[in-house]
Coordinates of C-alpha atoms in Angstrom, one line a residue:
X15 CA 105.2 136.5 -2.1
X16 CA 102.0 137.5 -0.8
X17 CA 104.0 139.9 1.7
X18 CA 105.4 141.1 -1.1
X19 CA 102.4 142.5 -2.3
X20 CA 101.2 143.5 0.5
X21 CA 103.9 145.0 1.3
X22 CA 103.6 147.2 -2.4
X23 CA 100.0 148.2 -1.3
X24 CA 100.9 148.9 1.9
X25 CA 103.4 151.1 0.2
X26 CA 101.2 152.7 -2.5
X27 CA 98.3 153.6 -0.3
X28 CA 100.6 155.3 1.6
X29 CA 102.3 157.3 -0.8
X30 CA 98.7 158.3 -2.3
X31 CA 97.4 159.5 1.2
X32 CA 101.2 161.2 1.5
X33 CA 100.6 162.9 -2.1
X34 CA 96.9 164.3 -1.3
X35 CA 97.8 165.7 1.8
X36 CA 100.4 167.6 -0.3
X37 CA 97.8 168.7 -3.0
X38 CA 95.1 169.2 -0.7
X39 CA 97.3 171.6 1.2
X40 CA 98.8 173.1 -1.5
X41 CA 94.4 173.7 -2.9
X42 CA 94.7 175.5 0.5
X43 CA 97.6 177.9 0.5
X44 CA 96.1 178.2 -2.7
X45 CA 93.1 179.8 -1.1
X46 CA 94.5 181.3 1.0
X47 CA 96.5 183.3 -1.2
X48 CA 93.5 183.8 -3.6
X49 CA 91.6 187.2 -2.7
X50 CA 95.1 188.9 -2.2
X51 CA 95.1 191.8 -5.4
X52 CA 97.3 191.6 -8.2
X53 CA 99.9 194.1 -8.4
X54 CA 99.3 197.6 -10.2
X55 CA 100.7 197.9 -13.7
X56 CA 103.2 200.2 -13.3
X57 CA 103.5 203.5 -15.2
X58 CA 100.4 201.5 -17.7
X59 CA 97.8 204.3 -18.5
X60 CA 94.1 203.2 -19.6
X61 CA 92.9 203.8 -23.1
X62 CA 90.4 206.4 -21.7
X63 CA 93.6 208.0 -20.2
X64 CA 95.7 207.9 -23.4
X65 CA 92.4 209.1 -25.3
X66 CA 91.9 212.0 -22.7
X67 CA 95.7 213.0 -22.9
X68 CA 96.0 212.8 -26.6
X69 CA 92.8 215.3 -27.5
X70 CA 94.0 217.3 -24.2
X71 CA 97.7 217.8 -26.1
X72 CA 95.4 218.2 -29.3
X73 CA 94.2 221.5 -28.0
X74 CA 96.8 223.1 -26.7
X75 CA 99.2 222.7 -28.8
X76 CA 96.0 224.6 -31.7
X77 CA 95.1 226.8 -29.4
X78 CA 91.9 228.0 -28.0
X79 CA 91.0 230.3 -30.9
X80 CA 91.0 227.1 -33.2
X81 CA 90.0 223.9 -31.1
X82 CA 87.1 224.2 -28.5
X83 CA 87.7 221.5 -26.4
X84 CA 88.5 217.1 -26.7
X85 CA 86.3 214.1 -25.2
X86 CA 86.8 210.3 -26.2
X87 CA 84.7 208.9 -28.5
X88 CA 82.3 205.5 -28.6
X89 CA 84.8 203.4 -29.6
X90 CA 87.5 205.2 -27.3
X91 CA 89.3 207.2 -29.4
X92 CA 90.0 211.2 -28.9
X93 CA 87.5 213.2 -30.3
X94 CA 88.6 217.1 -30.8
X95 CA 86.2 219.9 -32.2
X96 CA 88.1 222.4 -34.2
X97 CA 87.4 225.7 -35.6
X98 CA 88.6 225.3 -39.6
X99 CA 90.1 222.6 -41.8
X100 CA 93.3 223.0 -41.5
X101 CA 93.1 222.5 -37.6
X102 CA 91.2 219.1 -38.6
X103 CA 93.8 218.1 -40.6
X104 CA 96.4 217.9 -38.7
X105 CA 94.1 216.3 -35.6
X106 CA 93.6 213.2 -38.2
X107 CA 97.1 213.5 -39.0
X108 CA 97.9 212.9 -35.0
X109 CA 95.6 209.6 -35.0
X110 CA 92.4 211.5 -33.4
X111 CA 89.2 212.0 -35.1
X112 CA 88.2 216.1 -35.4
X113 CA 85.1 217.5 -35.4
X114 CA 84.5 220.8 -37.5
X115 CA 82.3 223.5 -35.0
X116 CA 81.3 227.7 -35.4
X117 CA 82.6 228.8 -32.0
X118 CA 86.3 228.1 -30.5
X119 CA 86.8 227.8 -27.0
X120 CA 88.0 231.7 -26.6
X121 CA 84.5 232.5 -27.5
X122 CA 82.6 229.3 -24.9
X123 CA 85.3 230.9 -22.3
X124 CA 84.1 234.5 -22.1
X125 CA 80.2 233.2 -22.7
X126 CA 81.0 231.5 -19.4
X127 CA 82.8 234.4 -18.0
X128 CA 80.3 237.0 -18.9
X129 CA 77.9 234.3 -17.1
X130 CA 79.9 235.0 -13.1
X131 CA 80.0 238.6 -14.0
X132 CA 75.8 238.7 -14.0
X133 CA 74.2 239.0 -10.1
X134 CA 74.9 235.3 -8.3
X135 CA 71.5 233.1 -8.4
X136 CA 72.0 230.5 -6.0
X137 CA 70.7 226.8 -7.1
X138 CA 72.4 227.1 -11.3
X139 CA 74.9 226.3 -13.1
X140 CA 77.2 225.8 -16.4
X141 CA 79.4 224.0 -18.1
X142 CA 80.8 223.9 -21.4
X143 CA 79.5 221.2 -23.4
X144 CA 81.8 220.3 -25.6
X145 CA 80.0 218.0 -28.2
X146 CA 77.7 220.4 -28.6
X147 CA 79.8 222.9 -28.7
X148 CA 77.3 225.2 -26.6
X149 CA 77.4 226.7 -22.9
X150 CA 74.6 225.1 -21.0
X151 CA 73.2 227.3 -18.5
X152 CA 70.9 224.8 -15.6
X153 CA 68.9 225.9 -12.5
X154 CA 66.9 223.6 -10.2
X155 CA 63.4 224.2 -8.7
X156 CA 64.4 226.4 -6.1
X157 CA 65.2 229.5 -8.6
X158 CA 62.2 231.8 -9.4
X159 CA 60.9 232.7 -12.4
X160 CA 62.0 236.2 -12.0
X161 CA 65.8 235.3 -11.6
X162 CA 65.3 232.4 -14.4
X163 CA 64.3 235.5 -16.3
X164 CA 66.6 237.4 -15.8
X165 CA 69.8 234.9 -16.4
X166 CA 67.5 233.9 -19.9
X167 CA 68.1 237.5 -20.6
X168 CA 72.0 237.8 -19.8
X169 CA 72.4 234.4 -21.6
X170 CA 70.7 235.8 -25.0
X171 CA 73.0 239.3 -25.1
X172 CA 75.9 236.6 -25.4
X173 CA 74.1 234.9 -28.4
X174 CA 72.2 231.4 -29.7
X175 CA 75.0 229.0 -28.3
X176 CA 73.9 229.4 -24.9
X177 CA 71.3 227.0 -24.0
X178 CA 68.5 227.2 -20.9
X179 CA 68.1 224.1 -18.6
X180 CA 65.9 223.1 -16.7
X181 CA 66.5 220.1 -14.2
X182 CA 63.9 218.4 -11.3
X183 CA 65.6 218.3 -7.6
X184 CA 68.1 221.6 -6.4
X185 CA 71.6 221.7 -6.0
X186 CA 73.1 220.7 -3.0
X187 CA 76.1 219.5 -1.2
X188 CA 76.0 216.1 -0.5
X189 CA 77.0 216.4 3.7
X190 CA 76.0 213.7 5.4
X191 CA 81.1 208.0 1.5
X192 CA 83.7 205.9 1.2
X193 CA 84.3 205.4 4.7
X194 CA 82.2 208.0 6.6
X195 CA 83.6 210.3 9.1
X196 CA 81.4 212.0 11.7
X197 CA 81.4 215.6 13.3
X198 CA 78.6 217.2 15.1
X199 CA 78.7 219.6 11.8
X200 CA 77.1 216.3 10.1
X201 CA 78.6 213.1 8.3
X202 CA 80.9 213.0 5.2
X203 CA 83.1 210.5 3.3
X204 CA 86.7 210.3 3.2
X205 CA 88.1 210.7 -0.3
X206 CA 92.1 209.4 -0.7
X207 CA 95.0 209.4 1.6
X208 CA 97.4 211.8 1.3
X209 CA 100.5 213.0 3.0
X210 CA 103.1 215.8 2.9
X211 CA 105.7 213.5 3.7
X212 CA 106.1 214.2 7.2
X213 CA 101.7 213.7 8.3
X214 CA 99.4 212.1 6.6
X215 CA 95.5 213.3 5.9
X216 CA 92.0 212.3 4.6
X217 CA 91.8 214.6 1.7
X218 CA 87.5 215.1 1.5
X219 CA 85.1 218.1 0.2
X220 CA 85.7 221.3 1.8
X221 CA 81.8 222.0 2.2
X222 CA 82.1 219.2 4.7
X223 CA 83.8 221.4 7.9
X224 CA 85.6 225.0 8.4
X225 CA 89.4 224.6 9.5
X226 CA 89.0 222.7 13.3
X227 CA 86.5 220.5 12.9
X228 CA 86.6 217.7 15.5
X229 CA 86.2 214.7 13.4
X230 CA 85.2 210.7 14.1
X231 CA 84.9 207.1 13.0
X232 CA 82.1 206.6 15.1
X233 CA 78.7 208.0 15.8
X234 CA 79.4 208.0 19.1
X235 CA 82.6 209.8 19.4
X236 CA 84.7 207.5 21.1
X237 CA 87.5 207.1 18.1
X238 CA 88.6 210.4 17.7
X239 CA 90.5 210.6 13.7
X240 CA 91.1 213.5 13.2
X241 CA 90.5 217.6 12.9
X242 CA 90.3 219.6 9.7
X243 CA 93.9 221.7 8.9
X244 CA 92.9 223.1 5.8
X245 CA 89.4 223.7 4.0
X246 CA 88.7 225.3 1.2
X247 CA 84.4 226.7 0.3
X248 CA 83.6 227.7 -2.0
X249 CA 85.6 228.9 -4.7
X250 CA 86.9 225.5 -4.3
X251 CA 85.5 222.3 -2.7
X252 CA 88.5 220.4 -0.6
X253 CA 89.8 220.0 2.6
X254 CA 92.8 218.0 4.4
X255 CA 91.9 216.1 7.9
X256 CA 95.0 215.7 9.4
X257 CA 95.3 212.1 11.4
X258 CA 95.4 212.1 15.0
X259 CA 98.3 209.8 15.2
X260 CA 99.5 211.2 12.1
X261 CA 99.5 208.4 10.6
X262 CA 97.2 206.8 8.0
X263 CA 98.3 203.6 8.9
X264 CA 97.9 200.4 6.1
X265 CA 96.1 200.4 3.5
X266 CA 96.2 203.9 3.0
X267 CA 96.3 203.2 -0.7
X268 CA 92.5 201.6 -0.7
X269 CA 88.9 203.4 -1.2
X270 CA 86.2 200.7 0.1
X271 CA 83.7 199.8 -2.2
X272 CA 81.3 198.4 0.5
X273 CA 81.2 194.5 1.7
X274 CA 84.5 194.8 2.7
X275 CA 86.0 195.3 -0.4
X276 CA 88.6 197.7 -2.0
X277 CA 90.0 199.3 -5.3
X278 CA 93.8 200.2 -5.1
X279 CA 94.8 203.5 -6.4
X280 CA 98.0 204.0 -8.0
X281 CA 97.8 207.1 -8.8
X282 CA 96.0 210.7 -10.0
X283 CA 95.1 212.7 -13.0
X284 CA 92.2 214.9 -14.6
X285 CA 89.4 213.0 -16.2
X286 CA 88.0 213.4 -20.2
X287 CA 84.9 214.2 -21.2
X288 CA 83.0 210.8 -22.2
X289 CA 84.9 208.9 -19.7
X290 CA 83.4 206.1 -17.4
X291 CA 83.9 206.9 -13.5
X292 CA 83.3 205.3 -11.1
X293 CA 81.9 207.1 -7.4
X294 CA 82.2 205.2 -4.0
X295 CA 80.1 206.4 -0.7
X296 CA 78.7 205.5 3.0
X297 CA 75.5 206.2 1.6
X298 CA 74.6 204.6 -2.2
X299 CA 77.1 202.6 -2.2
X300 CA 79.6 202.2 -5.7
X301 CA 78.1 203.9 -8.8
X302 CA 79.5 204.6 -11.7
X303 CA 78.6 207.1 -14.8
X304 CA 80.2 209.8 -17.7
X305 CA 82.1 212.6 -17.6
X306 CA 80.1 215.5 -19.2
X307 CA 81.5 218.8 -18.8
X308 CA 84.8 220.2 -16.9
X309 CA 85.7 223.4 -15.1
X310 CA 81.9 223.6 -14.7
X311 CA 80.5 226.1 -11.9
X312 CA 78.1 226.0 -9.2
X313 CA 76.2 228.4 -7.3
X314 CA 75.0 226.1 -4.4
X315 CA 72.9 228.1 -1.3
X316 CA 76.5 228.5 0.4
X317 CA 78.4 230.4 -2.8
X318 CA 80.0 229.2 -5.8
X319 CA 82.2 226.7 -6.2
X320 CA 84.3 226.7 -9.8
X321 CA 86.1 224.2 -11.4
X322 CA 84.5 221.2 -10.9
X323 CA 84.1 217.5 -13.4
X324 CA 80.2 217.4 -14.2
X325 CA 79.2 213.5 -14.1
X326 CA 76.6 211.4 -15.3
X327 CA 77.2 209.7 -11.3
X328 CA 74.4 209.3 -8.4
X329 CA 74.9 210.9 -5.5
X330 CA 72.5 211.1 -1.9
X331 CA 73.0 213.2 1.4
X332 CA 76.3 211.1 3.1
X333 CA 78.7 210.9 0.2
X334 CA 80.2 214.4 0.2
X335 CA 84.1 214.4 0.0
X336 CA 83.9 209.8 -1.0
X337 CA 86.4 209.4 -3.8
X338 CA 85.9 209.8 -8.0
X339 CA 88.2 207.5 -9.6
X340 CA 88.4 204.9 -12.9
X341 CA 91.0 202.6 -13.6
X342 CA 92.7 202.8 -9.8
X343 CA 93.2 206.4 -11.0
X344 CA 92.1 208.6 -8.5
X345 CA 89.7 211.4 -10.5
X346 CA 88.3 213.5 -7.8
X347 CA 86.1 214.4 -4.7
X348 CA 82.9 214.4 -4.3
X349 CA 80.8 218.1 -3.9
X350 CA 77.3 218.0 -4.4
X351 CA 74.4 217.5 -7.5
X352 CA 70.7 217.3 -8.0
X353 CA 68.9 214.0 -8.2
X354 CA 68.9 210.5 -6.3
X355 CA 70.7 207.6 -7.2
X356 CA 66.4 206.1 -7.8
X357 CA 66.1 208.5 -10.7
X358 CA 69.0 209.6 -11.2
X359 CA 70.5 213.2 -11.2
X360 CA 73.9 215.1 -11.6
X361 CA 76.8 215.4 -9.6
X362 CA 79.9 217.7 -9.6
X363 CA 82.8 216.5 -8.4
X364 CA 86.1 218.8 -7.2
X365 CA 89.4 217.8 -8.9
X366 CA 92.4 216.2 -7.2
X367 CA 94.3 217.1 -8.9
X368 CA 93.9 220.9 -8.2
X369 CA 93.4 220.4 -4.6
X370 CA 96.4 218.2 -4.2
X371 CA 98.4 221.2 -5.9
X372 CA 96.7 223.7 -3.9
X373 CA 97.1 222.0 -0.8
X374 CA 100.8 220.8 -1.6
X375 CA 100.2 217.4 -0.4
X376 CA 100.5 214.3 -2.4
X377 CA 98.6 210.9 -3.4
X378 CA 99.3 208.1 -0.6
X379 CA 99.7 204.4 -3.4
X380 CA 100.3 201.8 -3.8
X381 CA 104.3 201.1 -3.4
X382 CA 104.3 198.6 -6.5
X383 CA 102.7 201.3 -8.6
X384 CA 105.8 203.9 -8.0
X385 CA 106.3 205.0 -4.4
X386 CA 104.1 207.7 -2.6
X387 CA 103.2 210.4 -4.6
X388 CA 101.3 212.1 -7.3
X389 CA 101.3 209.0 -9.7
X390 CA 99.3 211.1 -12.5
X391 CA 99.6 208.7 -15.5
X392 CA 102.4 208.8 -17.6
X393 CA 101.5 211.1 -20.8
X394 CA 100.8 209.0 -24.0
X395 CA 101.5 209.9 -27.6
X396 CA 98.8 209.1 -30.5
X397 CA 99.5 205.4 -31.4
X398 CA 98.4 204.9 -28.1
X399 CA 94.9 205.7 -28.9
X400 CA 95.0 203.5 -32.2
X401 CA 93.7 200.2 -30.4
X402 CA 91.8 201.6 -27.7
X403 CA 88.9 200.3 -26.2
X404 CA 85.3 202.1 -25.7
X405 CA 85.3 203.8 -22.8
X406 CA 82.6 202.2 -21.4
X407 CA 84.7 199.1 -20.7
X408 CA 86.8 200.9 -18.0
X409 CA 86.7 199.5 -14.1
X410 CA 87.3 200.9 -11.1
X411 CA 90.4 198.8 -10.8
X412 CA 92.8 196.1 -9.1
X413 CA 90.2 194.6 -6.3
X414 CA 92.0 195.1 -2.6
X415 CA 90.7 194.3 0.6
X416 CA 90.0 197.1 3.1
X417 CA 91.9 196.1 6.2
X418 CA 95.7 194.8 5.5
X419 CA 95.3 191.0 5.2
X420 CA 95.7 189.8 8.8
X421 CA 95.2 186.6 10.3
X422 CA 90.4 187.2 10.2
X423 CA 90.7 188.1 6.4
X424 CA 92.6 185.1 6.3
X425 CA 90.9 183.2 8.6
X426 CA 88.2 183.9 6.9
X427 CA 89.9 183.2 3.5
X428 CA 91.2 179.6 4.7
X429 CA 87.5 178.6 6.1
X430 CA 85.0 180.3 3.3
X431 CA 84.0 176.6 1.5
X432 CA 84.2 178.2 -2.2
X433 CA 87.7 178.6 -1.9
X434 CA 89.2 176.4 0.3
X435 CA 86.3 173.1 0.7
X436 CA 87.7 171.0 -2.3
X437 CA 91.3 171.4 -0.4
X438 CA 90.3 170.7 3.1
X439 CA 88.2 167.6 1.8
X440 CA 90.9 166.2 0.0
X441 CA 92.9 167.0 2.8
X442 CA 90.5 165.7 5.3
X443 CA 90.1 162.1 2.7
X444 CA 94.4 161.9 3.0
X445 CA 93.9 161.4 7.1
X446 CA 91.5 158.6 6.5
X447 CA 93.3 157.0 4.6
X448 CA 96.8 157.2 7.0
X449 CA 95.3 156.0 9.2
X450 CA 93.2 153.1 7.7
X451 CA 95.8 152.0 6.0
X452 CA 97.8 152.3 9.4
X453 CA 94.9 149.6 11.1
X454 CA 94.7 147.6 8.2
X455 CA 98.6 147.1 8.2
X456 CA 98.5 146.7 12.9
X457 CA 95.1 144.1 12.0
X458 CA 96.8 142.4 9.2
X459 CA 100.1 142.2 11.6
X460 CA 97.9 140.6 14.1
X461 CA 96.7 137.5 12.3
X462 CA 99.9 136.6 10.7
X463 CA 101.4 136.5 14.1
X464 CA 97.7 134.7 15.1
X465 CA 98.5 131.8 12.7
X466 CA 102.0 131.6 12.7
X467 CA 101.7 131.4 17.0
X468 CA 99.2 128.6 16.2
X469 CA 101.3 126.3 13.5
X470 CA 104.4 126.5 16.5
X471 CA 101.8 125.1 19.5
X472 CA 99.4 123.6 17.8

């Protein structure tokens, strides 16, 4: 009976140890996969994107004489500026909010056209403020009193809906990014990876370098990255850098946000006024803010750029060309602005959709997000905005490693005590238990043998 009990105890101990090995191994395996990004939702626009598209569709349907722009409200719902009560009723019937204003989009655009026709003043910028139903003209510290006075007279001639505003700092391009790219002309940031179907490119800012500029991934110019093949600046602010190898490689759908982390890009779209957005750059890292205007014009010292996105996101020299995105959707590349990330400022971005169309390329996106292509978010009806969350709740997008998996990444996850520590402890304890069980069994067998031998020969 005693031997039977011992056998049962030993078997239970061995089973427990083996079970511990299985459980611990499973925990380690789970830790190894814990940092793998979840597949992005395919074709599912965020609340802010849905609201923005609803507002844009309503303004297009009602026309420039009856509307004056749209934006995403603090509650996440679309708001449309209208010029008459009948248009307001149509907007409300579609599930959006209506705000009756005095000046139509046709009038606001006529005002910006008059400003463009005036003598150019470097250091100035203007944009239509949909929410205040006015055109805002900004002048930085480099604008002389005489030039500012002359531009003010032009604004006065347009009407009382043009507001003049002085700003701190200076409007400059941010030459010098998510990952840095370097040339003899300076340092910029890689924006998004794109393709023409045969070769892959980096989409970045046009002011970073003219056609023919050679780019390197290191400061000693030993790792040749590629060469600028097509550039637009001034006028627009975008360019293509052709990869020397012809291919972007693994992780082409990920933009870096610092510390080895990234965000997976699943498509491209135009932003909405009021939308929360994120920018990444090698100088100042990941920053966020809100879109305050569209189709902005900036008179840089190097020339005038039109059609830009105006935001409250900060940027600093070296962030040029870096990506602007939200909820994993590519929105723009960093052009320039004023201020810095200590005091804040205004930053302008070249819209991605316009650059892709002009260059004849498509955004490289995750295969799980619908394959390689220009993944603009699908349109959404008014009903999609009824349960919209506030735009401030937006996120950059699904997290992803900057480099594609591989042994080093797996090793770092396995050796991270926060992820794999408990599993490794269980595995170690189970191994000790197995060894101890075997030792105890052998020791018991030796004692039993000695007792039997003594009884036989004693």
